[in-house]
mmCIF file with all atom_site columns, C-alpha atoms in Angstrom:
data_model
loop_
_atom_site.group_PDB
_atom_site.id
_atom_site.type_symbol
_atom_site.label_atom_id
_atom_site.label_alt_id
_atom_site.label_comp_id
_atom_site.label_asym_id
_atom_site.label_entity_id
_atom_site.label_seq_id
_atom_site.pdbx_PDB_ins_code
_atom_site.Cartn_x
_atom_site.Cartn_y
_atom_site.Cartn_z
_atom_site.occupancy
_atom_site.B_iso_or_equiv
_atom_site.pdbx_formal_charge
_atom_site.auth_seq_id
_atom_site.auth_comp_id
_atom_site.auth_asym_id
_atom_site.auth_atom_id
_atom_site.pdbx_PDB_model_num
ATOM 1   C CA . MET A 1 1   ? 3.002   -1.379  86.382 1.00 0.00 ? 1   MET A CA 1
ATOM 2   C CA . ASP A 1 2   ? -0.908  -0.538  86.278 1.00 0.00 ? 2   ASP A CA 1
ATOM 3   C CA . GLU A 1 3   ? -3.134  -3.048  84.578 1.00 0.00 ? 3   GLU A CA 1
ATOM 4   C CA . LYS A 1 4   ? -3.556  -1.182  81.580 1.00 0.00 ? 4   LYS A CA 1
ATOM 5   C CA . ASN A 1 5   ? -0.045  -1.719  80.605 1.00 0.00 ? 5   ASN A CA 1
ATOM 6   C CA . GLN A 1 6   ? 0.107   -5.676  81.377 1.00 0.00 ? 6   GLN A CA 1
ATOM 7   C CA . VAL A 1 7   ? 0.673   -8.286  78.687 1.00 0.00 ? 7   VAL A CA 1
ATOM 8   C CA . ALA A 1 8   ? -1.567  -11.333 78.941 1.00 0.00 ? 8   ALA A CA 1
ATOM 9   C CA . PRO A 1 9   ? 0.094   -14.748 77.410 1.00 0.00 ? 9   PRO A CA 1
ATOM 10  C CA . ALA A 1 10  ? -0.708  -15.020 73.609 1.00 0.00 ? 10  ALA A CA 1
ATOM 11  C CA . SER A 1 11  ? -3.593  -17.025 74.091 1.00 0.00 ? 11  SER A CA 1
ATOM 12  C CA . GLY A 1 12  ? -5.484  -14.537 76.225 1.00 0.00 ? 12  GLY A CA 1
ATOM 13  C CA . MET A 1 13  ? -6.476  -10.884 76.078 1.00 0.00 ? 13  MET A CA 1
ATOM 14  C CA . ALA A 1 14  ? -4.611  -7.950  78.075 1.00 0.00 ? 14  ALA A CA 1
ATOM 15  C CA . GLU A 1 15  ? -6.623  -6.589  81.324 1.00 0.00 ? 15  GLU A CA 1
ATOM 16  C CA . GLY A 1 16  ? -8.056  -3.370  80.328 1.00 0.00 ? 16  GLY A CA 1
ATOM 17  C CA . ALA A 1 17  ? -7.992  -4.328  76.668 1.00 0.00 ? 17  ALA A CA 1
ATOM 18  C CA . GLY A 1 18  ? -10.035 -1.511  74.760 1.00 0.00 ? 18  GLY A CA 1
ATOM 19  C CA . HIS A 1 19  ? -8.879  1.312   77.089 1.00 0.00 ? 19  HIS A CA 1
ATOM 20  C CA . PHE A 1 20  ? -6.635  3.808   75.656 1.00 0.00 ? 20  PHE A CA 1
ATOM 21  C CA . SER A 1 21  ? -6.368  7.776   74.879 1.00 0.00 ? 21  SER A CA 1
ATOM 22  C CA . LEU A 1 22  ? -5.769  9.479   71.821 1.00 0.00 ? 22  LEU A CA 1
ATOM 23  C CA . GLU A 1 23  ? -4.681  12.333  73.939 1.00 0.00 ? 23  GLU A CA 1
ATOM 24  C CA . ALA A 1 24  ? -0.797  13.390  72.419 1.00 0.00 ? 24  ALA A CA 1
ATOM 25  C CA . GLU A 1 25  ? 1.869   14.328  74.555 1.00 0.00 ? 25  GLU A CA 1
ATOM 26  C CA . GLY A 1 26  ? 2.536   17.909  74.203 1.00 0.00 ? 26  GLY A CA 1
ATOM 27  C CA . ASP A 1 27  ? -0.876  19.089  73.406 1.00 0.00 ? 27  ASP A CA 1
ATOM 28  C CA . VAL A 1 28  ? -0.855  22.743  73.599 1.00 0.00 ? 28  VAL A CA 1
ATOM 29  C CA . ALA A 1 29  ? -3.849  24.684  73.998 1.00 0.00 ? 29  ALA A CA 1
ATOM 30  C CA . GLY A 1 30  ? -6.112  22.458  72.645 1.00 0.00 ? 30  GLY A CA 1
ATOM 31  C CA . LYS A 1 31  ? -4.053  21.783  69.508 1.00 0.00 ? 31  LYS A CA 1
ATOM 32  C CA . THR A 1 32  ? -3.334  18.412  68.511 1.00 0.00 ? 32  THR A CA 1
ATOM 33  C CA . PRO A 1 33  ? -0.363  17.802  66.117 1.00 0.00 ? 33  PRO A CA 1
ATOM 34  C CA . PRO A 1 34  ? -1.463  16.782  62.592 1.00 0.00 ? 34  PRO A CA 1
ATOM 35  C CA . VAL A 1 35  ? -2.255  12.984  61.963 1.00 0.00 ? 35  VAL A CA 1
ATOM 36  C CA . SER A 1 36  ? -0.843  11.087  59.142 1.00 0.00 ? 36  SER A CA 1
ATOM 37  C CA . ALA A 1 37  ? -2.409  8.065   57.438 1.00 0.00 ? 37  ALA A CA 1
ATOM 38  C CA . TRP A 1 38  ? -0.451  5.333   55.993 1.00 0.00 ? 38  TRP A CA 1
ATOM 39  C CA . THR A 1 39  ? -1.252  4.539   51.920 1.00 0.00 ? 39  THR A CA 1
ATOM 40  C CA . PRO A 1 40  ? 0.023   2.149   49.801 1.00 0.00 ? 40  PRO A CA 1
ATOM 41  C CA . ASP A 1 41  ? 1.749   5.160   47.913 1.00 0.00 ? 41  ASP A CA 1
ATOM 42  C CA . GLY A 1 42  ? 3.545   6.348   51.186 1.00 0.00 ? 42  GLY A CA 1
ATOM 43  C CA . GLU A 1 43  ? 2.235   8.193   53.883 1.00 0.00 ? 43  GLU A CA 1
ATOM 44  C CA . LYS A 1 44  ? -0.142  11.585  53.666 1.00 0.00 ? 44  LYS A CA 1
ATOM 45  C CA . SER A 1 45  ? -0.590  13.752  56.295 1.00 0.00 ? 45  SER A CA 1
ATOM 46  C CA . ALA A 1 46  ? -4.440  14.796  57.252 1.00 0.00 ? 46  ALA A CA 1
ATOM 47  C CA . GLU A 1 47  ? -3.320  18.212  55.824 1.00 0.00 ? 47  GLU A CA 1
ATOM 48  C CA . GLY A 1 48  ? -2.192  17.032  52.609 1.00 0.00 ? 48  GLY A CA 1
ATOM 49  C CA . ALA A 1 49  ? -5.414  14.651  52.249 1.00 0.00 ? 49  ALA A CA 1
ATOM 50  C CA . GLY A 1 50  ? -7.750  17.270  51.147 1.00 0.00 ? 50  GLY A CA 1
ATOM 51  C CA . SER A 1 51  ? -8.639  18.497  54.771 1.00 0.00 ? 51  SER A CA 1
ATOM 52  C CA . SER A 1 52  ? -7.685  22.160  53.652 1.00 0.00 ? 52  SER A CA 1
ATOM 53  C CA . THR A 1 53  ? -7.338  22.474  50.052 1.00 0.00 ? 53  THR A CA 1
ATOM 54  C CA . SER A 1 54  ? -9.651  20.906  47.423 1.00 0.00 ? 54  SER A CA 1
ATOM 55  C CA . PRO A 1 55  ? -8.528  19.517  44.069 1.00 0.00 ? 55  PRO A CA 1
ATOM 56  C CA . ASP A 1 56  ? -8.376  21.895  41.130 1.00 0.00 ? 56  ASP A CA 1
ATOM 57  C CA . GLU A 1 57  ? -9.214  21.069  37.713 1.00 0.00 ? 57  GLU A CA 1
ATOM 58  C CA . GLU A 1 58  ? -5.882  21.633  36.246 1.00 0.00 ? 58  GLU A CA 1
ATOM 59  C CA . THR A 1 59  ? -4.746  19.075  38.497 1.00 0.00 ? 59  THR A CA 1
ATOM 60  C CA . ILE A 1 60  ? -7.015  16.535  37.883 1.00 0.00 ? 60  ILE A CA 1
ATOM 61  C CA . ILE A 1 61  ? -6.545  17.013  34.047 1.00 0.00 ? 61  ILE A CA 1
ATOM 62  C CA . ALA A 1 62  ? -2.964  16.524  34.314 1.00 0.00 ? 62  ALA A CA 1
ATOM 63  C CA . ALA A 1 63  ? -3.357  13.183  35.810 1.00 0.00 ? 63  ALA A CA 1
ATOM 64  C CA . ILE A 1 64  ? -6.245  12.125  33.487 1.00 0.00 ? 64  ILE A CA 1
ATOM 65  C CA . ALA A 1 65  ? -3.688  12.866  30.682 1.00 0.00 ? 65  ALA A CA 1
ATOM 66  C CA . THR A 1 66  ? -1.245  10.015  32.039 1.00 0.00 ? 66  THR A CA 1
ATOM 67  C CA . VAL A 1 67  ? -3.868  7.520   30.958 1.00 0.00 ? 67  VAL A CA 1
ATOM 68  C CA . TYR A 1 68  ? -3.487  6.383   27.133 1.00 0.00 ? 68  TYR A CA 1
ATOM 69  C CA . ASP A 1 69  ? -5.884  4.281   25.134 1.00 0.00 ? 69  ASP A CA 1
ATOM 70  C CA . PRO A 1 70  ? -3.823  1.135   24.603 1.00 0.00 ? 70  PRO A CA 1
ATOM 71  C CA . GLU A 1 71  ? -4.870  0.939   20.659 1.00 0.00 ? 71  GLU A CA 1
ATOM 72  C CA . ILE A 1 72  ? -4.217  4.898   20.012 1.00 0.00 ? 72  ILE A CA 1
ATOM 73  C CA . PRO A 1 73  ? -0.908  6.468   21.354 1.00 0.00 ? 73  PRO A CA 1
ATOM 74  C CA . VAL A 1 74  ? -2.806  9.633   22.493 1.00 0.00 ? 74  VAL A CA 1
ATOM 75  C CA . ASN A 1 75  ? -3.951  10.336  26.060 1.00 0.00 ? 75  ASN A CA 1
ATOM 76  C CA . ILE A 1 76  ? -7.587  10.213  26.783 1.00 0.00 ? 76  ILE A CA 1
ATOM 77  C CA . TYR A 1 77  ? -8.055  13.873  27.608 1.00 0.00 ? 77  TYR A CA 1
ATOM 78  C CA . GLU A 1 78  ? -6.547  14.859  24.235 1.00 0.00 ? 78  GLU A CA 1
ATOM 79  C CA . LEU A 1 79  ? -8.972  12.299  22.493 1.00 0.00 ? 79  LEU A CA 1
ATOM 80  C CA . GLY A 1 80  ? -12.123 13.880  24.169 1.00 0.00 ? 80  GLY A CA 1
ATOM 81  C CA . LEU A 1 81  ? -13.163 11.061  26.072 1.00 0.00 ? 81  LEU A CA 1
ATOM 82  C CA . ILE A 1 82  ? -13.552 13.138  29.165 1.00 0.00 ? 82  ILE A CA 1
ATOM 83  C CA . TYR A 1 83  ? -16.587 14.864  29.158 1.00 0.00 ? 83  TYR A CA 1
ATOM 84  C CA . ALA A 1 84  ? -17.187 16.355  32.506 1.00 0.00 ? 84  ALA A CA 1
ATOM 85  C CA . ILE A 1 85  ? -15.209 16.691  35.855 1.00 0.00 ? 85  ILE A CA 1
ATOM 86  C CA . ASP A 1 86  ? -17.065 17.773  39.298 1.00 0.00 ? 86  ASP A CA 1
ATOM 87  C CA . LEU A 1 87  ? -14.907 18.600  42.065 1.00 0.00 ? 87  LEU A CA 1
ATOM 88  C CA . HIS A 1 88  ? -16.181 18.779  45.482 1.00 0.00 ? 88  HIS A CA 1
ATOM 89  C CA . ASP A 1 89  ? -14.794 20.891  48.530 1.00 0.00 ? 89  ASP A CA 1
ATOM 90  C CA . ASP A 1 90  ? -14.314 17.342  50.634 1.00 0.00 ? 90  ASP A CA 1
ATOM 91  C CA . GLY A 1 91  ? -11.912 15.996  47.831 1.00 0.00 ? 91  GLY A CA 1
ATOM 92  C CA . THR A 1 92  ? -14.403 13.706  46.091 1.00 0.00 ? 92  THR A CA 1
ATOM 93  C CA . VAL A 1 93  ? -14.151 13.752  42.333 1.00 0.00 ? 93  VAL A CA 1
ATOM 94  C CA . LYS A 1 94  ? -16.798 12.626  39.725 1.00 0.00 ? 94  LYS A CA 1
ATOM 95  C CA . VAL A 1 95  ? -15.447 12.064  36.018 1.00 0.00 ? 95  VAL A CA 1
ATOM 96  C CA . GLU A 1 96  ? -17.908 11.344  33.057 1.00 0.00 ? 96  GLU A CA 1
ATOM 97  C CA . MET A 1 97  ? -16.141 9.788   30.191 1.00 0.00 ? 97  MET A CA 1
ATOM 98  C CA . THR A 1 98  ? -17.103 7.844   27.160 1.00 0.00 ? 98  THR A CA 1
ATOM 99  C CA . LEU A 1 99  ? -15.353 5.242   25.049 1.00 0.00 ? 99  LEU A CA 1
ATOM 100 C CA . THR A 1 100 ? -14.559 5.578   21.179 1.00 0.00 ? 100 THR A CA 1
ATOM 101 C CA . ALA A 1 101 ? -16.865 2.717   20.698 1.00 0.00 ? 101 ALA A CA 1
ATOM 102 C CA . PRO A 1 102 ? -19.370 0.839   22.836 1.00 0.00 ? 102 PRO A CA 1
ATOM 103 C CA . ASN A 1 103 ? -17.648 -2.338  22.191 1.00 0.00 ? 103 ASN A CA 1
ATOM 104 C CA . CYS A 1 104 ? -14.071 -0.765  22.848 1.00 0.00 ? 104 CYS A CA 1
ATOM 105 C CA . PRO A 1 105 ? -11.646 -3.814  24.477 1.00 0.00 ? 105 PRO A CA 1
ATOM 106 C CA . SER A 1 106 ? -10.556 -1.359  26.724 1.00 0.00 ? 106 SER A CA 1
ATOM 107 C CA . ALA A 1 107 ? -13.845 -0.792  28.455 1.00 0.00 ? 107 ALA A CA 1
ATOM 108 C CA . GLN A 1 108 ? -13.198 -2.176  31.734 1.00 0.00 ? 108 GLN A CA 1
ATOM 109 C CA . GLU A 1 109 ? -9.441  -0.890  32.572 1.00 0.00 ? 109 GLU A CA 1
ATOM 110 C CA . LEU A 1 110 ? -9.632  2.734   31.004 1.00 0.00 ? 110 LEU A CA 1
ATOM 111 C CA . PRO A 1 111 ? -12.103 3.929   33.516 1.00 0.00 ? 111 PRO A CA 1
ATOM 112 C CA . ALA A 1 112 ? -10.146 2.049   36.340 1.00 0.00 ? 112 ALA A CA 1
ATOM 113 C CA . GLN A 1 113 ? -7.167  3.775   35.263 1.00 0.00 ? 113 GLN A CA 1
ATOM 114 C CA . VAL A 1 114 ? -8.946  7.201   35.377 1.00 0.00 ? 114 VAL A CA 1
ATOM 115 C CA . LYS A 1 115 ? -9.977  6.618   38.732 1.00 0.00 ? 115 LYS A CA 1
ATOM 116 C CA . GLU A 1 116 ? -6.263  5.399   40.013 1.00 0.00 ? 116 GLU A CA 1
ATOM 117 C CA . ALA A 1 117 ? -4.464  8.112   38.598 1.00 0.00 ? 117 ALA A CA 1
ATOM 118 C CA . VAL A 1 118 ? -7.201  10.895  39.924 1.00 0.00 ? 118 VAL A CA 1
ATOM 119 C CA . GLU A 1 119 ? -6.823  9.130   43.618 1.00 0.00 ? 119 GLU A CA 1
ATOM 120 C CA . LYS A 1 120 ? -3.377  9.537   43.815 1.00 0.00 ? 120 LYS A CA 1
ATOM 121 C CA . LEU A 1 121 ? -3.478  13.027  44.065 1.00 0.00 ? 121 LEU A CA 1
ATOM 122 C CA . ASP A 1 122 ? -3.131  14.300  47.595 1.00 0.00 ? 122 ASP A CA 1
ATOM 123 C CA . THR A 1 123 ? -6.372  16.749  47.327 1.00 0.00 ? 123 THR A CA 1
ATOM 124 C CA . VAL A 1 124 ? -8.446  13.718  46.243 1.00 0.00 ? 124 VAL A CA 1
ATOM 125 C CA . THR A 1 125 ? -10.154 11.634  48.972 1.00 0.00 ? 125 THR A CA 1
ATOM 126 C CA . SER A 1 126 ? -12.245 9.587   46.417 1.00 0.00 ? 126 SER A CA 1
ATOM 127 C CA . ALA A 1 127 ? -13.172 9.356   42.751 1.00 0.00 ? 127 ALA A CA 1
ATOM 128 C CA . THR A 1 128 ? -15.813 7.909   40.832 1.00 0.00 ? 128 THR A CA 1
ATOM 129 C CA . VAL A 1 129 ? -15.833 7.495   36.952 1.00 0.00 ? 129 VAL A CA 1
ATOM 130 C CA . GLU A 1 130 ? -18.961 6.901   35.259 1.00 0.00 ? 130 GLU A CA 1
ATOM 131 C CA . ILE A 1 131 ? -19.235 5.881   31.396 1.00 0.00 ? 131 ILE A CA 1
ATOM 132 C CA . VAL A 1 132 ? -21.726 7.700   29.561 1.00 0.00 ? 132 VAL A CA 1
ATOM 133 C CA . TRP A 1 133 ? -22.596 7.269   25.738 1.00 0.00 ? 133 TRP A CA 1
ATOM 134 C CA . GLU A 1 134 ? -24.423 10.910  25.255 1.00 0.00 ? 134 GLU A CA 1
ATOM 135 C CA . PRO A 1 135 ? -23.415 12.665  22.998 1.00 0.00 ? 135 PRO A CA 1
ATOM 136 C CA . PRO A 1 136 ? -21.392 9.832   21.154 1.00 0.00 ? 136 PRO A CA 1
ATOM 137 C CA . TRP A 1 137 ? -17.822 10.257  20.734 1.00 0.00 ? 137 TRP A CA 1
ATOM 138 C CA . ASP A 1 138 ? -16.733 11.571  17.389 1.00 0.00 ? 138 ASP A CA 1
ATOM 139 C CA . MET A 1 139 ? -13.098 12.494  15.969 1.00 0.00 ? 139 MET A CA 1
ATOM 140 C CA . SER A 1 140 ? -14.352 16.249  16.235 1.00 0.00 ? 140 SER A CA 1
ATOM 141 C CA . ARG A 1 141 ? -13.778 16.105  20.181 1.00 0.00 ? 141 ARG A CA 1
ATOM 142 C CA . MET A 1 142 ? -10.134 15.210  19.790 1.00 0.00 ? 142 MET A CA 1
ATOM 143 C CA . SER A 1 143 ? -7.860  18.088  20.256 1.00 0.00 ? 143 SER A CA 1
ATOM 144 C CA . GLU A 1 144 ? -5.616  19.438  17.673 1.00 0.00 ? 144 GLU A CA 1
ATOM 145 C CA . ASP A 1 145 ? -2.643  18.068  19.067 1.00 0.00 ? 145 ASP A CA 1
ATOM 146 C CA . ALA A 1 146 ? -4.127  14.379  19.077 1.00 0.00 ? 146 ALA A CA 1
ATOM 147 C CA . ARG A 1 147 ? -5.101  14.806  15.456 1.00 0.00 ? 147 ARG A CA 1
ATOM 148 C CA . LEU A 1 148 ? -1.643  15.851  14.843 1.00 0.00 ? 148 LEU A CA 1
ATOM 149 C CA . SER A 1 149 ? -0.053  13.187  16.391 1.00 0.00 ? 149 SER A CA 1
ATOM 150 C CA . LEU A 1 150 ? -2.679  10.884  14.474 1.00 0.00 ? 150 LEU A CA 1
ATOM 151 C CA . ASN A 1 151 ? -1.944  12.285  11.012 1.00 0.00 ? 151 ASN A CA 1
ATOM 152 C CA . MET A 1 152 ? -5.888  13.226  11.050 1.00 0.00 ? 152 MET A CA 1
ATOM 153 C CA . PHE A 1 153 ? -5.860  16.827  9.832  1.00 0.00 ? 153 PHE A CA 1
#
């Protein structure tokens, strides 16, 4: 047994600690197998973590549409609360959103829910959500489906 593989007693450190190799067995022609990373939602491979594909707007919108205003039974995208979605090739996403009113009781939780919904996507590496107040939200921003759901014709 060489020094690098010896285990020291629990109170000490192994000799040669800190010396290790990241070379994979079976490394063929300089290609290493894809590395995967653990997340609370499960394992994601490096290929699916945004390294080869960037997020697309349709997928981001679908994720945002899973977030509902707790006081209104319509998702926040159909309510017209999302003003901008900026997608970047590195997998980062920036969302600008507003609230129905400055004193909205969900002012803390809605942006956090949007961030969480977007970051769950495999192609997203990180997301930021910014609350903006200009232009102010009004009912004209709601989709036709949202108006029908709320009986606001």
